[in-house]
Amino acid sequence: MEQTEVMKPETLNDLIKVLHQIFSSDTVNVEEVQNLMESYESKPEEWMEYAQFDKFRYTRNLVDEGNGKFNLMILCWGEGHGSSIHDHTDSHCFMKLLQGQLKETLFEWPDHKINGGMTKKSERVLQENQCAYIHDSIGLHRVENVSHTEPAVSLHLYSPQFDQCNTFDQRTGHRNTVKMTFWSKYGERTPFTYYCGKHIVKVALCVQ
Amino acid sequence: MDVYEGLEGEKVLNLSRLNLDNLDLDDVGEERKRDTQQLFLVYNRFIMLPGSICHFSNLVFLDISCNRLAFICEDILRLSKLKTLVAKNNRLDEFSLPKDFGTMSLEVLNFSGNRFEEFPSEFLNLQRLQSLSLGGNRLKSIPAEIEQLTSGSKVLVYHGFRPECATKLYMQITVQLALQFSLMCNVILRHFSLIIQTQTDFTKLKHAALHILELLYLGGNSITSIPPELANLPYLSYLVLCDNRIQSIPPQLAQMNSLRSLSLHNNLLTYLPREILSLFQLQELSLRGNPLVVRFVKDMTYDPPSLLELAGRTVKSRNLPYKPEDLPGNLVRYLDLASKCPNPKCGGVYFDSCVRHIKFVDFCGKYRLPLMHYLCSPECSSPCSSNPQSDADSEDESSVPAHRMQKVLLG
């Protein structure tokens, strides 16, 4: 039975609890999840421990593994940080702004019959607390913090979980499979896993 | 991000979002003024940095972003322990700073979102500066004098030398390291007195400014070119030049062995210099939003070299001996200008007549970047020694040496 009323989650922990409930069933109601995530009003003190920035590039910080049904993570974007154009390995992807703004540019899947760059579909700037949704059936996207003065923080939910995806070169449509890593998990920095190109090179540092 | 971590309670004073236009500290006790190390005055209505701020004698971190600051008074110079100054989103320009601003011990400076049209020369004197952000201003250029912002930390390696080695040591180090010795001289004069005696340019060195710079954020300005002197910052690891109007990258930037992340997106680049391949520490490179050429049409109208050029090439490539007395002065100078052909298999040289050649190379997680270099003639083949598979559609990873493989991470 579907819930006819969705309670507004007051805290991040409330949100996670309700997400666990929703994802305990086998089907995902995209609108329900999107509305739920959007209704949580961001409170920095609740997610600050996960908001670990890197000066060189954006970071992915795992918050919850959703009983294996989803990954919930917080991404931290310094000024000017942006992602490649990428797909989502056939998973649902929800992205909610917790702080600052992010520009999302949608692209069509590359068409090899067309010589030249990838086709831009649309772009928008997501505001605080807004929640966007994307799936491979909609297209590909690039996410960037275009601000030169403000960092941005976003909350992402991916279901099912995935740890690799494709990146696309905008000029040529050329694709590359990449593995994704976490900067931190559950608030703890996890630095010792590296990926080189297409290969996983896990470097386990033994502490003597 | 200029987040100062780890302090709580009495050491932090947060006066943000209070509609303040002056800083009346009557309600702040003397002990609090002395103990405060971090002060937040964000989102107020200050037009000038309040002079009363100097009462926070132990202040280490000051954030006065999102005000209406047009002027920073001299009182800031009395904050002798201030290491981080954040004044984003104000109305500051190169005339807003006090004269001796360069004498401060600042390590982190963030003036993004202001109205700077020129790089303030006062910044070039900040000897302890590690991180400088001037994003989102109105800068039109980067001064060549920026090379004064060099590091001081490496000099400790030379700390324990023996006096008899001094002369030899001095000959080996670069001018920049010699500059650092002169700074250390003030601290440990005895060890370095021998070096001072052998330095002929000591007086010149004494007046040069020394700095540490690791992060330089200049995104979102109107910069049209990059001075090659930028490459003389030996510890720069993060360089941001996105959202500007840059048309070319000087090949000297390839000397920046410490560069880990280079942001060049949204500029006017059509190609990159081939030398960029030697940036072996580079892990992040952003190039989107540049009109990079996808295909290079070989220039069919190759101007054949002049007789002078052909003669010069023969003299150089066959190592024909000549003495300056043998030739007119202008020809000796001409021969000195010979450039070696980049093709390692070609021993040739060229003077004025060369061919521009673009090779498409996979580099730093990017696919088929157009890299420009010069060859002595159309028949000469291009080297691109670091990536022998560069013409292939996909990179053959087994042929790329391990130290060149780049982390490709994504969210």
CSV table of C-alpha atoms in Angstrom, one decimal, chain B residues 151-349:
chain,number,residue,atom,x,y,z
B,151,SER,CA,59.0,29.0,-1.6
B,152,GLY,CA,61.3,29.1,1.4
B,153,SER,CA,60.8,25.7,2.8
B,154,LYS,CA,63.3,23.8,0.8
B,155,VAL,CA,66.3,25.7,2.1
B,156,LEU,CA,66.3,23.5,5.2
B,157,VAL,CA,67.8,20.8,3.0
B,158,TYR,CA,71.0,22.8,2.8
B,159,HIS,CA,71.1,23.6,6.4
B,160,GLY,CA,73.8,21.1,7.4
B,161,PHE,CA,76.5,21.7,4.8
B,162,ARG,CA,80.1,22.0,5.7
B,163,PRO,CA,81.9,25.4,5.1
B,164,GLU,CA,84.4,23.9,2.7
B,165,CYS,CA,81.6,22.9,0.4
B,166,ALA,CA,80.0,26.3,0.4
B,167,THR,CA,81.4,27.7,-2.8
B,168,LYS,CA,80.6,24.5,-4.8
B,169,LEU,CA,77.1,24.5,-3.3
B,170,TYR,CA,76.4,28.0,-4.3
B,171,MET,CA,77.4,27.3,-7.9
B,172,GLN,CA,74.9,24.5,-8.1
B,173,ILE,CA,71.8,26.1,-6.7
B,174,THR,CA,69.5,28.3,-8.6
B,175,VAL,CA,69.1,32.0,-8.0
B,176,GLN,CA,65.8,31.4,-6.3
B,177,LEU,CA,67.4,29.1,-3.7
B,178,ALA,CA,70.1,31.7,-3.2
B,179,LEU,CA,67.5,34.2,-2.4
B,180,GLN,CA,66.2,31.9,0.3
B,181,PHE,CA,69.6,31.7,1.8
B,182,SER,CA,69.5,35.4,2.3
B,183,LEU,CA,66.3,35.1,4.3
B,184,MET,CA,67.8,32.4,6.4
B,185,CYS,CA,70.8,34.6,7.0
B,186,ASN,CA,68.8,36.6,9.4
B,187,VAL,CA,68.2,33.6,11.5
B,188,ILE,CA,71.4,31.6,11.4
B,189,LEU,CA,74.0,34.0,10.2
B,190,ARG,CA,77.1,31.9,11.1
B,191,HIS,CA,76.3,28.9,8.9
B,192,PHE,CA,75.7,31.1,5.9
B,193,SER,CA,78.4,33.7,6.3
B,194,LEU,CA,80.6,31.7,3.9
B,195,ILE,CA,77.9,31.8,1.3
B,196,ILE,CA,77.5,35.5,1.6
B,197,GLN,CA,81.1,36.1,0.9
B,198,THR,CA,81.0,34.1,-2.4
B,199,GLN,CA,77.8,35.7,-3.6
B,200,THR,CA,78.6,38.5,-6.0
B,201,ASP,CA,75.0,39.6,-6.3
B,202,PHE,CA,74.2,39.7,-2.6
B,203,THR,CA,73.0,43.2,-2.5
B,204,LYS,CA,70.5,42.5,-5.2
B,205,LEU,CA,69.4,39.3,-3.4
B,206,LYS,CA,68.9,41.1,-0.2
B,207,HIS,CA,66.1,43.2,-1.5
B,208,ALA,CA,64.2,40.5,-3.3
B,209,ALA,CA,61.0,39.3,-1.6
B,210,LEU,CA,60.5,35.6,-0.8
B,211,HIS,CA,57.2,33.8,-0.5
B,212,ILE,CA,55.6,30.4,-0.4
B,213,LEU,CA,52.7,29.9,-2.8
B,214,GLU,CA,50.9,26.6,-3.3
B,215,LEU,CA,47.4,27.7,-4.4
B,216,LEU,CA,46.6,30.4,-6.9
B,217,TYR,CA,42.9,30.9,-7.8
B,218,LEU,CA,42.4,33.4,-10.6
B,219,GLY,CA,39.2,32.0,-12.2
B,220,GLY,CA,36.5,34.3,-13.4
B,221,ASN,CA,38.5,37.3,-14.5
B,222,SER,CA,39.4,38.9,-17.8
B,223,ILE,CA,42.9,37.5,-18.2
B,224,THR,CA,44.1,37.2,-21.8
B,225,SER,CA,47.6,35.7,-21.4
B,226,ILE,CA,49.8,33.9,-18.9
B,227,PRO,CA,53.2,35.3,-18.2
B,228,PRO,CA,55.9,32.6,-18.5
B,229,GLU,CA,57.2,33.8,-15.1
B,230,LEU,CA,54.3,32.0,-13.5
B,231,ALA,CA,56.3,28.8,-14.0
B,232,ASN,CA,58.9,30.1,-11.5
B,233,LEU,CA,56.6,29.3,-8.6
B,234,PRO,CA,58.2,26.0,-7.6
B,235,TYR,CA,55.6,24.8,-5.1
B,236,LEU,CA,52.5,25.8,-6.9
B,237,SER,CA,50.3,22.7,-6.9
B,238,TYR,CA,46.8,24.1,-7.7
B,239,LEU,CA,46.5,26.7,-10.4
B,240,VAL,CA,43.0,27.9,-11.5
B,241,LEU,CA,42.7,30.0,-14.6
B,242,CYS,CA,39.2,29.0,-15.7
B,243,ASP,CA,36.6,31.4,-17.0
B,244,ASN,CA,39.1,33.9,-18.5
B,245,ARG,CA,40.1,34.8,-22.0
B,246,ILE,CA,43.3,33.0,-22.4
B,247,GLN,CA,44.4,32.1,-26.0
B,248,SER,CA,47.6,30.2,-25.4
B,249,ILE,CA,49.6,28.5,-22.7
B,250,PRO,CA,53.3,29.3,-22.5
B,251,PRO,CA,55.4,26.2,-22.9
B,252,GLN,CA,57.4,27.2,-19.8
B,253,LEU,CA,54.5,26.1,-17.7
B,254,ALA,CA,55.7,22.6,-18.3
B,255,GLN,CA,58.5,23.3,-15.8
B,256,MET,CA,56.0,23.3,-13.0
B,257,ASN,CA,56.8,19.9,-11.6
B,258,SER,CA,54.8,20.5,-8.5
B,259,LEU,CA,51.5,21.2,-10.4
B,260,ARG,CA,48.9,18.7,-9.4
B,261,SER,CA,45.7,20.4,-10.6
B,262,LEU,CA,45.3,22.8,-13.5
B,263,SER,CA,42.0,24.4,-14.3
B,264,LEU,CA,41.7,25.9,-17.8
B,265,HIS,CA,38.0,25.5,-18.7
B,266,ASN,CA,36.1,28.2,-20.4
B,267,ASN,CA,38.9,30.0,-22.1
B,268,LEU,CA,39.9,30.6,-25.8
B,269,LEU,CA,42.5,27.8,-26.2
B,270,THR,CA,42.7,26.1,-29.6
B,271,TYR,CA,45.6,23.9,-28.7
B,272,LEU,CA,48.1,23.2,-25.9
B,273,PRO,CA,51.9,23.2,-26.1
B,274,ARG,CA,53.4,19.8,-26.5
B,275,GLU,CA,55.6,20.5,-23.4
B,276,ILE,CA,52.5,20.0,-21.2
B,277,LEU,CA,53.2,16.3,-21.3
B,278,SER,CA,56.1,16.7,-19.0
B,279,LEU,CA,53.8,17.7,-16.1
B,280,PHE,CA,54.0,14.3,-14.6
B,281,GLN,CA,52.4,15.2,-11.3
B,282,LEU,CA,49.3,16.5,-13.0
B,283,GLN,CA,46.2,14.6,-12.0
B,284,GLU,CA,43.4,17.0,-12.7
B,285,LEU,CA,43.1,19.0,-15.9
B,286,SER,CA,40.0,20.8,-17.0
B,287,LEU,CA,39.7,22.0,-20.6
B,288,ARG,CA,36.0,22.0,-21.4
B,289,GLY,CA,34.6,25.1,-23.0
B,290,ASN,CA,37.7,25.8,-25.1
B,291,PRO,CA,37.6,25.8,-28.9
B,292,LEU,CA,40.2,23.0,-29.1
B,293,VAL,CA,40.7,21.9,-32.6
B,294,VAL,CA,39.4,18.4,-33.4
B,295,ARG,CA,41.2,18.0,-36.7
B,296,PHE,CA,44.4,19.7,-37.8
B,297,VAL,CA,44.7,20.5,-41.4
B,298,LYS,CA,48.3,20.4,-42.3
B,299,ASP,CA,49.5,23.7,-43.7
B,300,MET,CA,50.1,22.8,-47.3
B,301,THR,CA,51.7,26.2,-48.1
B,302,TYR,CA,55.1,25.5,-46.5
B,303,ASP,CA,57.4,28.3,-47.3
B,304,PRO,CA,60.7,26.7,-48.3
B,305,PRO,CA,63.6,27.9,-46.3
B,306,SER,CA,65.9,30.7,-47.5
B,307,LEU,CA,69.5,30.2,-48.7
B,308,LEU,CA,70.6,31.7,-45.4
B,309,GLU,CA,68.5,29.2,-43.4
B,310,LEU,CA,69.8,26.2,-45.5
B,311,ALA,CA,73.4,27.3,-45.0
B,312,GLY,CA,72.8,27.8,-41.3
B,313,ARG,CA,71.2,24.4,-41.0
B,314,THR,CA,74.1,22.7,-42.7
B,315,VAL,CA,76.7,24.5,-40.5
B,316,LYS,CA,74.8,23.4,-37.3
B,317,SER,CA,73.8,19.9,-38.2
B,318,ARG,CA,77.2,18.9,-39.6
B,319,ASN,CA,79.0,20.7,-36.8
B,320,LEU,CA,81.1,22.7,-39.2
B,321,PRO,CA,83.7,24.5,-37.1
B,322,TYR,CA,83.8,28.2,-37.1
B,323,LYS,CA,85.2,30.9,-34.9
B,324,PRO,CA,83.6,34.3,-34.3
B,325,GLU,CA,86.5,35.9,-36.2
B,326,ASP,CA,85.6,33.9,-39.3
B,327,LEU,CA,82.2,35.4,-39.8
B,328,PRO,CA,80.5,38.8,-39.7
B,329,GLY,CA,78.9,39.4,-36.4
B,330,ASN,CA,75.3,39.2,-37.7
B,331,LEU,CA,75.9,35.7,-39.0
B,332,VAL,CA,77.4,34.6,-35.7
B,333,ARG,CA,74.3,35.8,-33.9
B,334,TYR,CA,72.1,34.2,-36.5
B,335,LEU,CA,73.8,30.8,-36.0
B,336,ASP,CA,73.3,31.2,-32.2
B,337,LEU,CA,69.5,31.3,-32.7
B,338,ALA,CA,69.3,27.7,-34.0
B,339,SER,CA,66.5,25.7,-32.5
B,340,LYS,CA,66.8,21.9,-32.2
B,341,CYS,CA,64.1,20.0,-34.0
B,342,PRO,CA,62.0,18.2,-31.3
B,343,ASN,CA,62.1,15.0,-33.2
B,344,PRO,CA,64.7,13.0,-31.2
B,345,LYS,CA,65.5,10.9,-34.3
B,346,CYS,CA,66.3,14.1,-36.3
B,347,GLY,CA,69.5,15.8,-35.5
B,348,GLY,CA,68.4,18.8,-37.5
B,349,VAL,CA,67.8,22.4,-36.5
